[in-house]
Amino acid sequence: MQDLINIFVRSIFIDNMIFAYFLGMCSYLAVSKTVKTSNGLGIAVIFVLIITVPVNFLINKYLLSPGALSFISPSLANVDLGFLSFIIFIAVIAAIVQLVEMIIEKFLPSLYNSLGIFLPLIAVNCAIMGASLFMQERELQTFGESFFFAFGSGIGWWLAIISIAAIREKLSYSNIPKPLRGAGIAFIITGLMAIAFMSFLGITI
Amino acid sequence: MDDNKPIKESLFSKKNLKPLIDPFSTNNPVIVQILGICSALAVTAKLKPALVMAISVIFVISFSSLIYSLIRKTVPPTIRIIVQLVIISVLVILVDQILKAFVYDVSKQLSVFVGLIITNCTIMGRLEAFASNNNPWNSFLDGLGNGAGYGLILIIVAFVRELFGSGTLLGYHIIPQALYNAGYVDNGMMILPPMALILIGVIIWVHRSFNKELIDKN
């Protein structure tokens, strides 16, 4: 249990998707103009992450990792399909995003209205693919670990985007040098926020 | 551009070279279009991985533009995203296998960021915006130009970070020992992730000061 909480806290604060790995920066910079839309996108990212990463975990564990196919027949124990992981992960992500979009549209129309426009964007959000690749790279062992890693990463991303959106809303009242307006100042503020987040380094529970 | 009319102009005419030249400055994918930042900045702490990353992206973006442009008329619009993703992933798998075979140490440093070339927004953006309605040669040049413009920013950032962060370039010591003896210290801050963001911010600032038409209106 303690391990799971540790993974969860670590992925929110220390290995934050935005501040430590710059994942999902494109939509982070493009959408973070108001808190309301940022919140919608953040929740959509959490939602898609906690579905895709565990699914990719199962695929990686039972189909792709070296020797994983031995449960079919012992003669397949030497097969390593690892080289297929990129294409399979992205296909799974694209398919799940499509599926989630259809399910939400059918059963939760109010949620669909608030998340709808963001869902297709998410298929190519680097944070989603990045989380699956990190899951594979760090060799997470259990289903629970992959779930809490995905949940924590999603929360971390949501936290980052709503904080920058809140700052950018206030920024519209300040007098910034003209060439720095828009993207330039957003980069510098993200950098300063990343420095602040570095103070969480070394936290363990 | 109308591709039904036979190509009369030479392959390197001024009009054809426009998509190749523009992305270097006035239409740079990173600092003007703000695309493809995701998979790149984490690899710029040292110059060597940044160079490898730049070359990989140039390869993937130019050939995916070429391939997608060749089949653009046969792809139904409803499934174009997945077709684009498949083309890009196949090329990225190729790059990953080549890197693992020939430069294993760099491939280890790049870790997940090779895979993240797939979700690099620059590539999807160019396929969607340019290759899907231009002929293969122009698309290839456009891919080449955008890849190079992207690589240029990576290399500038990596150059500054490695030079001031560890005093080396490509692993060779550049800052003379005499300077260290006189009290110069490497700026460890440059190695940390936040400085990549701040450097990009500064590059945008400088670039827009020289290109006033790119300044945000509000």
Tab-separated table of C-alpha atoms in Angstrom:
chain	number	residue	atom	x	y	z
A	1	MET	CA	0.000	0.000	0.000
A	2	GLN	CA	2.793	2.355	0.980
A	3	ASP	CA	4.470	1.657	-2.356
A	4	LEU	CA	1.348	2.667	-4.204
A	5	ILE	CA	1.000	5.937	-2.272
A	6	ASN	CA	4.665	6.594	-2.907
A	7	ILE	CA	4.295	6.085	-6.661
A	8	PHE	CA	1.207	8.298	-6.612
A	9	VAL	CA	2.866	11.211	-4.776
A	10	ARG	CA	6.078	10.838	-6.783
A	11	SER	CA	4.294	11.055	-10.114
A	12	ILE	CA	2.372	14.167	-9.067
A	13	PHE	CA	5.172	16.266	-7.611
A	14	ILE	CA	8.616	14.936	-8.500
A	15	ASP	CA	8.216	13.289	-11.895
A	16	ASN	CA	5.620	15.835	-12.954
A	17	MET	CA	4.800	15.354	-16.642
A	18	ILE	CA	5.125	19.048	-17.481
A	19	PHE	CA	7.796	20.337	-15.149
A	20	ALA	CA	10.216	17.422	-15.249
A	21	TYR	CA	9.656	15.900	-18.696
A	22	PHE	CA	7.895	18.611	-20.760
A	23	LEU	CA	5.245	16.142	-21.913
A	24	GLY	CA	2.013	17.494	-23.300
A	25	MET	CA	3.475	20.967	-23.740
A	26	CYS	CA	1.684	21.669	-27.026
A	27	SER	CA	-1.823	21.501	-25.644
A	28	TYR	CA	-0.576	22.907	-22.328
A	29	LEU	CA	0.507	26.138	-24.029
A	30	ALA	CA	-2.310	26.310	-26.555
A	31	VAL	CA	-5.246	25.749	-24.197
A	32	SER	CA	-4.073	27.433	-20.996
A	33	LYS	CA	-5.663	30.830	-21.636
A	34	THR	CA	-8.603	30.430	-19.221
A	35	VAL	CA	-8.991	28.309	-16.094
A	36	LYS	CA	-12.321	26.850	-17.198
A	37	THR	CA	-11.136	25.219	-20.426
A	38	SER	CA	-7.865	24.161	-18.808
A	39	ASN	CA	-9.819	22.385	-16.122
A	40	GLY	CA	-11.825	20.538	-18.788
A	41	LEU	CA	-8.718	19.454	-20.664
A	42	GLY	CA	-6.960	18.452	-17.428
A	43	ILE	CA	-9.837	16.219	-16.361
A	44	ALA	CA	-10.007	14.669	-19.828
A	45	VAL	CA	-6.279	13.876	-19.629
A	46	ILE	CA	-6.670	12.232	-16.190
A	47	PHE	CA	-9.600	10.236	-17.527
A	48	VAL	CA	-7.793	8.956	-20.619
A	49	LEU	CA	-4.561	8.251	-18.699
A	50	ILE	CA	-6.173	6.023	-16.084
A	51	ILE	CA	-7.730	3.920	-18.837
A	52	THR	CA	-4.907	3.704	-21.384
A	53	VAL	CA	-1.921	3.117	-19.098
A	54	PRO	CA	-3.364	0.052	-17.298
A	55	VAL	CA	-4.535	-1.402	-20.627
A	56	ASN	CA	-1.096	-0.871	-22.156
A	57	PHE	CA	0.398	-2.368	-18.998
A	58	LEU	CA	-1.547	-5.591	-19.522
A	59	ILE	CA	-0.625	-5.689	-23.228
A	60	ASN	CA	3.019	-5.079	-22.423
A	61	LYS	CA	3.108	-7.671	-19.654
A	62	TYR	CA	1.228	-10.480	-21.423
A	63	LEU	CA	2.108	-9.935	-25.081
A	64	LEU	CA	5.124	-7.742	-25.714
A	65	SER	CA	7.794	-8.167	-23.051
A	66	PRO	CA	10.505	-10.817	-23.604
A	67	GLY	CA	9.143	-14.309	-23.020
A	68	ALA	CA	5.633	-13.037	-22.309
A	69	LEU	CA	4.070	-15.317	-24.887
A	70	SER	CA	5.213	-18.475	-23.081
A	71	PHE	CA	1.737	-18.857	-21.556
A	72	ILE	CA	0.495	-19.910	-24.999
A	73	SER	CA	3.127	-22.555	-25.563
A	74	PRO	CA	6.603	-23.028	-24.078
A	75	SER	CA	8.146	-22.922	-27.546
A	76	LEU	CA	7.364	-19.181	-27.712
A	77	ALA	CA	9.445	-18.391	-24.610
A	78	ASN	CA	12.226	-16.813	-26.679
A	79	VAL	CA	9.983	-14.443	-28.605
A	80	ASP	CA	10.461	-10.726	-27.864
A	81	LEU	CA	7.904	-8.463	-29.496
A	82	GLY	CA	9.234	-5.351	-27.744
A	83	PHE	CA	9.963	-3.599	-31.030
A	84	LEU	CA	6.223	-3.477	-31.725
A	85	SER	CA	5.429	-1.557	-28.568
A	86	PHE	CA	5.381	1.968	-30.118
A	87	ILE	CA	2.858	1.120	-32.807
A	88	ILE	CA	0.673	-0.977	-30.509
A	89	PHE	CA	0.628	1.640	-27.742
A	90	ILE	CA	-0.382	4.438	-30.091
A	91	ALA	CA	-3.029	2.250	-31.738
A	92	VAL	CA	-4.477	1.336	-28.328
A	93	ILE	CA	-4.491	4.997	-27.288
A	94	ALA	CA	-6.199	6.149	-30.480
A	95	ALA	CA	-8.775	3.361	-30.241
A	96	ILE	CA	-9.527	3.968	-26.559
A	97	VAL	CA	-9.870	7.710	-27.035
A	98	GLN	CA	-12.388	7.059	-29.802
A	99	LEU	CA	-14.248	4.530	-27.636
A	100	VAL	CA	-14.303	6.782	-24.578
A	101	GLU	CA	-15.615	9.606	-26.704
A	102	MET	CA	-18.498	7.461	-27.998
A	103	ILE	CA	-19.358	6.083	-24.544
A	104	ILE	CA	-19.390	9.514	-22.922
A	105	GLU	CA	-21.472	10.931	-25.745
A	106	LYS	CA	-24.070	8.169	-25.264
A	107	PHE	CA	-24.299	7.976	-21.481
A	108	LEU	CA	-23.019	11.266	-20.061
A	109	PRO	CA	-24.053	14.025	-22.473
A	110	SER	CA	-23.354	16.809	-19.967
A	111	LEU	CA	-19.776	15.603	-19.462
A	112	TYR	CA	-19.459	15.228	-23.222
A	113	ASN	CA	-20.409	18.844	-23.725
A	114	SER	CA	-17.634	20.017	-21.438
A	115	LEU	CA	-14.914	17.540	-22.548
A	116	GLY	CA	-16.077	16.800	-26.088
A	117	ILE	CA	-13.818	19.093	-28.069
A	118	PHE	CA	-10.721	18.048	-26.113
A	119	LEU	CA	-11.008	14.290	-26.454
A	120	PRO	CA	-9.820	13.944	-30.074
A	121	LEU	CA	-6.867	16.247	-29.301
A	122	ILE	CA	-5.771	13.933	-26.532
A	123	ALA	CA	-4.909	11.003	-28.804
A	124	VAL	CA	-1.813	12.886	-29.898
A	125	ASN	CA	-1.029	14.453	-26.529
A	126	CYS	CA	2.528	13.444	-25.684
A	127	ALA	CA	1.663	13.019	-22.005
A	128	ILE	CA	-0.582	10.033	-22.756
A	129	MET	CA	1.947	8.219	-24.932
A	130	GLY	CA	4.728	9.287	-22.564
A	131	ALA	CA	3.017	7.745	-19.558
A	132	SER	CA	2.686	4.404	-21.370
A	133	LEU	CA	6.342	4.496	-22.419
A	134	PHE	CA	7.490	5.413	-18.901
A	135	MET	CA	5.370	2.546	-17.572
A	136	GLN	CA	7.317	0.210	-19.850
A	137	GLU	CA	10.698	1.868	-19.215
A	138	ARG	CA	10.418	1.773	-15.404
A	139	GLU	CA	9.205	-1.821	-15.404
A	140	LEU	CA	6.246	-1.301	-13.091
A	141	GLN	CA	5.337	-4.686	-11.679
A	142	THR	CA	1.649	-4.786	-10.845
A	143	PHE	CA	-1.625	-3.552	-12.276
A	144	GLY	CA	-2.164	-1.387	-9.174
A	145	GLU	CA	1.190	0.345	-9.634
A	146	SER	CA	0.397	1.200	-13.245
A	147	PHE	CA	-3.013	2.551	-12.239
A	148	PHE	CA	-1.655	4.800	-9.483
A	149	PHE	CA	1.207	5.947	-11.691
A	150	ALA	CA	-1.302	6.963	-14.377
A	151	PHE	CA	-3.614	8.630	-11.860
A	152	GLY	CA	-0.760	10.587	-10.286
A	153	SER	CA	0.642	11.676	-13.647
A	154	GLY	CA	-2.803	12.852	-14.694
A	155	ILE	CA	-3.305	14.846	-11.492
A	156	GLY	CA	0.149	16.365	-11.902
A	157	TRP	CA	-0.671	17.465	-15.447
A	158	TRP	CA	-4.036	18.886	-14.349
A	159	LEU	CA	-2.366	20.768	-11.511
A	160	ALA	CA	0.196	22.254	-13.896
A	161	ILE	CA	-2.304	23.408	-16.498
A	162	ILE	CA	-4.755	25.026	-14.092
A	163	SER	CA	-1.974	26.846	-12.257
A	164	ILE	CA	-0.502	28.303	-15.453
A	165	ALA	CA	-3.995	29.233	-16.658
A	166	ALA	CA	-4.674	31.086	-13.409
A	167	ILE	CA	-1.363	32.944	-13.730
A	168	ARG	CA	-2.001	33.792	-17.386
A	169	GLU	CA	-5.433	35.202	-16.541
A	170	LYS	CA	-3.766	37.626	-14.134
A	171	LEU	CA	-0.965	38.331	-16.620
A	172	SER	CA	-3.344	40.089	-18.966
A	173	TYR	CA	-3.277	43.037	-16.548
A	174	SER	CA	0.493	43.356	-16.493
A	175	ASN	CA	2.789	45.305	-18.735
A	176	ILE	CA	5.054	42.748	-20.425
A	177	PRO	CA	7.618	43.737	-23.088
A	178	LYS	CA	5.805	43.381	-26.426
A	179	PRO	CA	7.956	40.641	-28.040
A	180	LEU	CA	7.613	38.512	-24.914
A	181	ARG	CA	3.810	38.510	-24.863
A	182	GLY	CA	1.973	35.254	-25.447
A	183	ALA	CA	4.213	32.239	-25.856
A	184	GLY	CA	7.469	33.772	-24.604
A	185	ILE	CA	6.247	34.713	-21.150
A	186	ALA	CA	4.339	31.417	-20.837
A	187	PHE	CA	7.603	29.520	-21.337
A	188	ILE	CA	9.465	31.603	-18.785
A	189	ILE	CA	6.681	31.269	-16.200
A	190	THR	CA	6.584	27.512	-16.743
A	191	GLY	CA	10.324	27.451	-16.156
A	192	LEU	CA	9.952	29.388	-12.900
A	193	MET	CA	7.131	27.075	-11.785
A	194	ALA	CA	9.347	24.093	-12.593
A	195	ILE	CA	12.067	25.547	-10.353
A	196	ALA	CA	9.473	25.848	-7.584
A	197	PHE	CA	8.395	22.240	-8.096
A	198	MET	CA	11.997	21.096	-7.740
A	199	SER	CA	11.704	21.804	-4.029
A	200	PHE	CA	9.620	18.610	-3.798
A	201	LEU	CA	12.672	16.524	-4.795
A	202	GLY	CA	13.372	13.698	-2.404
A	203	ILE	CA	9.930	13.418	-0.837
A	204	THR	CA	9.093	9.877	0.257
A	205	ILE	CA	6.336	8.616	2.483
B	1	MET	CA	-1.005	24.483	-55.438
B	2	ASP	CA	-2.546	22.710	-58.399
B	3	ASP	CA	-0.854	19.398	-59.009
B	4	ASN	CA	-2.801	18.457	-62.125
B	5	LYS	CA	-0.802	20.844	-64.239
B	6	PRO	CA	2.522	19.375	-65.313
B	7	ILE	CA	5.534	20.684	-63.420
B	8	LYS	CA	7.312	23.136	-65.679
B	9	GLU	CA	9.480	24.857	-63.145
B	10	SER	CA	12.742	23.335	-62.015
B	11	LEU	CA	12.866	21.194	-58.875
B	12	PHE	CA	14.713	23.890	-56.940
B	13	SER	CA	12.797	26.948	-58.139
B	14	LYS	CA	12.197	29.773	-55.712
B	15	LYS	CA	8.583	28.752	-55.164
B	16	ASN	CA	9.568	25.169	-54.409
B	17	LEU	CA	12.244	26.233	-51.978
B	18	LYS	CA	9.854	28.422	-49.974
B	19	PRO	CA	8.592	25.545	-47.777
B	20	LEU	CA	12.210	24.564	-47.188
B	21	ILE	CA	13.483	28.006	-46.172
B	22	ASP	CA	10.533	29.499	-44.258
B	23	PRO	CA	10.636	27.146	-41.250
B	24	PHE	CA	14.123	28.337	-40.319
B	25	SER	CA	12.952	31.687	-39.082
B	26	THR	CA	9.586	33.267	-39.893
B	27	ASN	CA	7.602	30.028	-39.711
B	28	ASN	CA	9.737	28.045	-37.283
B	29	PRO	CA	7.804	25.075	-35.869
B	30	VAL	CA	9.084	25.544	-32.304
B	31	ILE	CA	9.294	29.268	-31.664
B	32	VAL	CA	6.541	30.528	-34.001
B	33	GLN	CA	4.032	27.708	-34.375
B	34	ILE	CA	4.776	26.493	-30.786
B	35	LEU	CA	4.585	22.834	-31.800
B	36	GLY	CA	6.630	19.792	-30.938
B	37	ILE	CA	8.040	21.049	-27.679
B	38	CYS	CA	6.879	17.957	-25.867
B	39	SER	CA	9.358	15.352	-26.932
B	40	ALA	CA	12.333	17.598	-27.388
B	41	LEU	CA	13.371	19.744	-24.475
B	42	ALA	CA	14.287	16.918	-22.145
B	43	VAL	CA	17.051	15.814	-24.533
B	44	THR	CA	18.841	19.165	-24.734
B	45	ALA	CA	21.015	18.969	-21.611
B	46	LYS	CA	23.878	17.724	-23.820
B	47	LEU	CA	24.648	18.466	-27.454
B	48	LYS	CA	25.091	14.889	-28.668
B	49	PRO	CA	21.602	13.532	-27.837
B	50	ALA	CA	20.123	16.757	-29.208
B	51	LEU	CA	21.944	16.238	-32.526
B	52	VAL	CA	20.781	12.630	-32.733
B	53	MET	CA	17.233	13.700	-31.889
B	54	ALA	CA	17.323	16.430	-34.554
B	55	ILE	CA	18.523	14.007	-37.232
B	56	SER	CA	15.893	11.429	-36.241
B	57	VAL	CA	13.104	13.994	-36.417
B	58	ILE	CA	14.304	15.303	-39.805
B	59	PHE	CA	14.297	11.757	-41.141
B	60	VAL	CA	10.849	10.890	-39.780
B	61	ILE	CA	9.161	14.154	-40.764
B	62	SER	CA	10.508	14.286	-44.339
B	63	PHE	CA	9.787	10.664	-45.186
B	64	SER	CA	6.371	10.595	-43.520
B	65	SER	CA	5.457	13.726	-45.519
B	66	LEU	CA	6.656	12.040	-48.700
B	67	ILE	CA	4.799	8.769	-48.050
B	68	TYR	CA	1.599	10.438	-46.896
B	69	SER	CA	1.654	12.777	-49.874
B	70	LEU	CA	1.990	9.801	-52.245
B	71	ILE	CA	-1.093	8.078	-50.841
B	72	ARG	CA	-3.086	11.197	-49.926
B	73	LYS	CA	-5.755	10.672	-52.596
B	74	THR	CA	-6.543	7.113	-51.563
B	75	VAL	CA	-6.938	7.780	-47.822
B	76	PRO	CA	-10.552	8.381	-46.722
B	77	PRO	CA	-10.737	11.516	-44.568
B	78	THR	CA	-12.414	9.737	-41.646
B	79	ILE	CA	-9.461	7.447	-40.952
B	80	ARG	CA	-6.634	9.791	-41.963
B	81	ILE	CA	-5.375	10.336	-38.399
B	82	ILE	CA	-4.808	6.647	-37.809
B	83	VAL	CA	-3.132	6.270	-41.218
B	84	GLN	CA	-0.797	9.154	-40.361
B	85	LEU	CA	-0.031	7.613	-36.969
B	86	VAL	CA	0.779	4.244	-38.548
B	87	ILE	CA	3.165	5.794	-41.105
B	88	ILE	CA	4.907	7.817	-38.408
B	89	SER	CA	5.143	4.883	-35.981
B	90	VAL	CA	6.691	2.609	-38.586
B	91	LEU	CA	9.384	5.208	-39.346
B	92	VAL	CA	9.992	5.800	-35.627
B	93	ILE	CA	10.384	2.064	-35.008
B	94	LEU	CA	12.993	2.037	-37.800
B	95	VAL	CA	14.848	4.959	-36.191
B	96	ASP	CA	14.683	3.311	-32.770
B	97	GLN	CA	16.105	0.015	-34.059
B	98	ILE	CA	18.895	1.816	-35.946
B	99	LEU	CA	19.826	3.883	-32.880
B	100	LYS	CA	19.854	0.778	-30.683
B	101	ALA	CA	22.112	-0.989	-33.156
B	102	PHE	CA	24.679	1.759	-33.839
B	103	VAL	CA	24.662	4.341	-31.013
B	104	TYR	CA	23.443	2.357	-28.035
B	105	ASP	CA	24.618	4.840	-25.382
B	106	VAL	CA	22.724	7.743	-26.974
B	107	SER	CA	19.680	5.532	-27.419
B	108	LYS	CA	19.771	4.831	-23.657
B	109	GLN	CA	20.020	8.564	-22.894
B	110	LEU	CA	17.095	9.380	-25.151
B	111	SER	CA	15.069	6.523	-23.561
B	112	VAL	CA	11.359	7.166	-24.048
B	113	PHE	CA	11.868	10.304	-26.098
B	114	VAL	CA	12.566	8.352	-29.287
B	115	GLY	CA	9.120	6.792	-28.963
B	116	LEU	CA	7.644	10.200	-28.292
B	117	ILE	CA	8.636	11.376	-31.788
B	118	ILE	CA	5.361	9.645	-32.775
B	119	THR	CA	3.316	12.174	-30.834
B	120	ASN	CA	5.478	15.119	-31.872
B	121	CYS	CA	2.850	17.650	-32.927
B	122	THR	CA	5.108	19.120	-35.631
B	123	ILE	CA	4.975	15.936	-37.679
B	124	MET	CA	1.196	15.425	-37.468
B	125	GLY	CA	0.758	19.139	-38.050
B	126	ARG	CA	2.786	19.128	-41.271
B	127	LEU	CA	1.058	15.992	-42.590
B	128	GLU	CA	-2.326	17.533	-41.889
B	129	ALA	CA	-1.571	21.062	-43.057
B	130	PHE	CA	0.811	20.513	-45.961
B	131	ALA	CA	1.348	16.945	-47.160
B	132	SER	CA	-2.368	16.199	-47.426
B	133	ASN	CA	-2.816	18.686	-50.288
B	134	ASN	CA	0.563	19.120	-51.964
B	135	ASN	CA	2.628	17.020	-54.331
B	136	PRO	CA	5.255	14.591	-52.973
B	137	TRP	CA	8.336	16.666	-53.858
B	138	ASN	CA	7.045	19.835	-52.190
B	139	SER	CA	5.878	17.831	-49.178
B	140	PHE	CA	9.296	16.254	-48.848
B	141	LEU	CA	10.975	19.684	-48.940
B	142	ASP	CA	8.455	21.045	-46.448
B	143	GLY	CA	9.175	18.123	-44.115
B	144	LEU	CA	12.905	18.638	-44.513
B	145	GLY	CA	12.612	22.361	-43.780
B	146	ASN	CA	10.403	21.947	-40.731
B	147	GLY	CA	12.556	19.158	-39.367
B	148	ALA	CA	15.645	21.312	-39.814
B	149	GLY	CA	14.009	24.381	-38.264
B	150	TYR	CA	13.040	22.245	-35.289
B	151	GLY	CA	16.514	20.740	-35.070
B	152	LEU	CA	18.073	24.206	-35.214
B	153	ILE	CA	16.285	25.300	-32.032
B	154	LEU	CA	17.198	22.029	-30.289
B	155	ILE	CA	20.839	22.547	-31.187
B	156	ILE	CA	20.904	26.192	-30.060
B	157	VAL	CA	19.368	25.263	-26.700
B	158	ALA	CA	21.640	22.241	-26.261
B	159	PHE	CA	24.712	24.300	-27.219
B	160	VAL	CA	24.023	26.939	-24.564
B	161	ARG	CA	23.061	24.403	-21.903
B	162	GLU	CA	26.084	22.166	-22.411
B	163	LEU	CA	28.586	25.007	-22.782
B	164	PHE	CA	27.520	26.899	-19.676
B	165	GLY	CA	26.234	23.914	-17.710
B	166	SER	CA	29.195	21.583	-17.924
B	167	GLY	CA	31.812	23.573	-19.849
B	168	THR	CA	31.968	20.998	-22.644
B	169	LEU	CA	30.725	20.587	-26.208
B	170	LEU	CA	30.076	17.037	-27.473
B	171	GLY	CA	32.021	15.882	-24.433
B	172	TYR	CA	35.202	17.923	-25.152
B	173	HIS	CA	36.254	20.579	-22.661
B	174	ILE	CA	35.899	24.042	-24.164
B	175	ILE	CA	36.215	26.361	-21.192
B	176	PRO	CA	39.990	26.580	-20.520
B	177	GLN	CA	41.349	25.362	-17.202
B	178	ALA	CA	42.872	28.791	-16.551
B	179	LEU	CA	39.371	30.240	-16.260
B	180	TYR	CA	38.421	27.658	-13.617
B	181	ASN	CA	41.610	28.480	-11.735
B	182	ALA	CA	40.590	32.130	-11.815
B	183	GLY	CA	37.355	31.241	-10.022
B	184	TYR	CA	34.912	30.447	-12.847
B	185	VAL	CA	32.297	27.843	-11.916
B	186	ASP	CA	29.988	25.847	-14.205
B	187	ASN	CA	26.377	26.905	-13.845
B	188	GLY	CA	24.700	23.723	-12.597
B	189	MET	CA	21.310	25.352	-13.072
B	190	MET	CA	21.696	25.020	-16.851
B	191	ILE	CA	21.582	21.221	-16.631
B	192	LEU	CA	18.218	21.229	-14.840
B	193	PRO	CA	14.981	20.963	-16.861
B	194	PRO	CA	13.571	24.451	-16.036
B	195	MET	CA	16.395	26.251	-17.865
B	196	ALA	CA	15.365	24.651	-21.180
B	197	LEU	CA	11.986	26.345	-20.881
B	198	ILE	CA	13.455	29.684	-19.887
B	199	LEU	CA	15.978	29.527	-22.760
B	200	ILE	CA	13.202	28.883	-25.284
B	201	GLY	CA	11.336	31.839	-23.801
B	202	VAL	CA	14.405	34.026	-24.287
B	203	ILE	CA	14.910	32.753	-27.871
B	204	ILE	CA	11.284	33.673	-28.648
B	205	TRP	CA	11.860	37.116	-27.112
B	206	VAL	CA	14.956	37.802	-29.199
B	207	HIS	CA	13.416	36.375	-32.370
B	208	ARG	CA	10.243	38.461	-32.046
B	209	SER	CA	12.199	41.618	-31.318
B	210	PHE	CA	13.728	41.245	-34.784
B	211	ASN	CA	10.502	40.076	-36.483
B	212	LYS	CA	7.922	42.606	-35.311
B	213	GLU	CA	5.124	41.084	-37.423
B	214	LEU	CA	5.133	37.966	-35.213
B	215	ILE	CA	4.301	39.862	-32.012
B	216	ASP	CA	0.994	38.859	-30.356
B	217	LYS	CA	-1.660	41.506	-30.805
B	218	ASN	CA	-3.042	41.587	-27.263
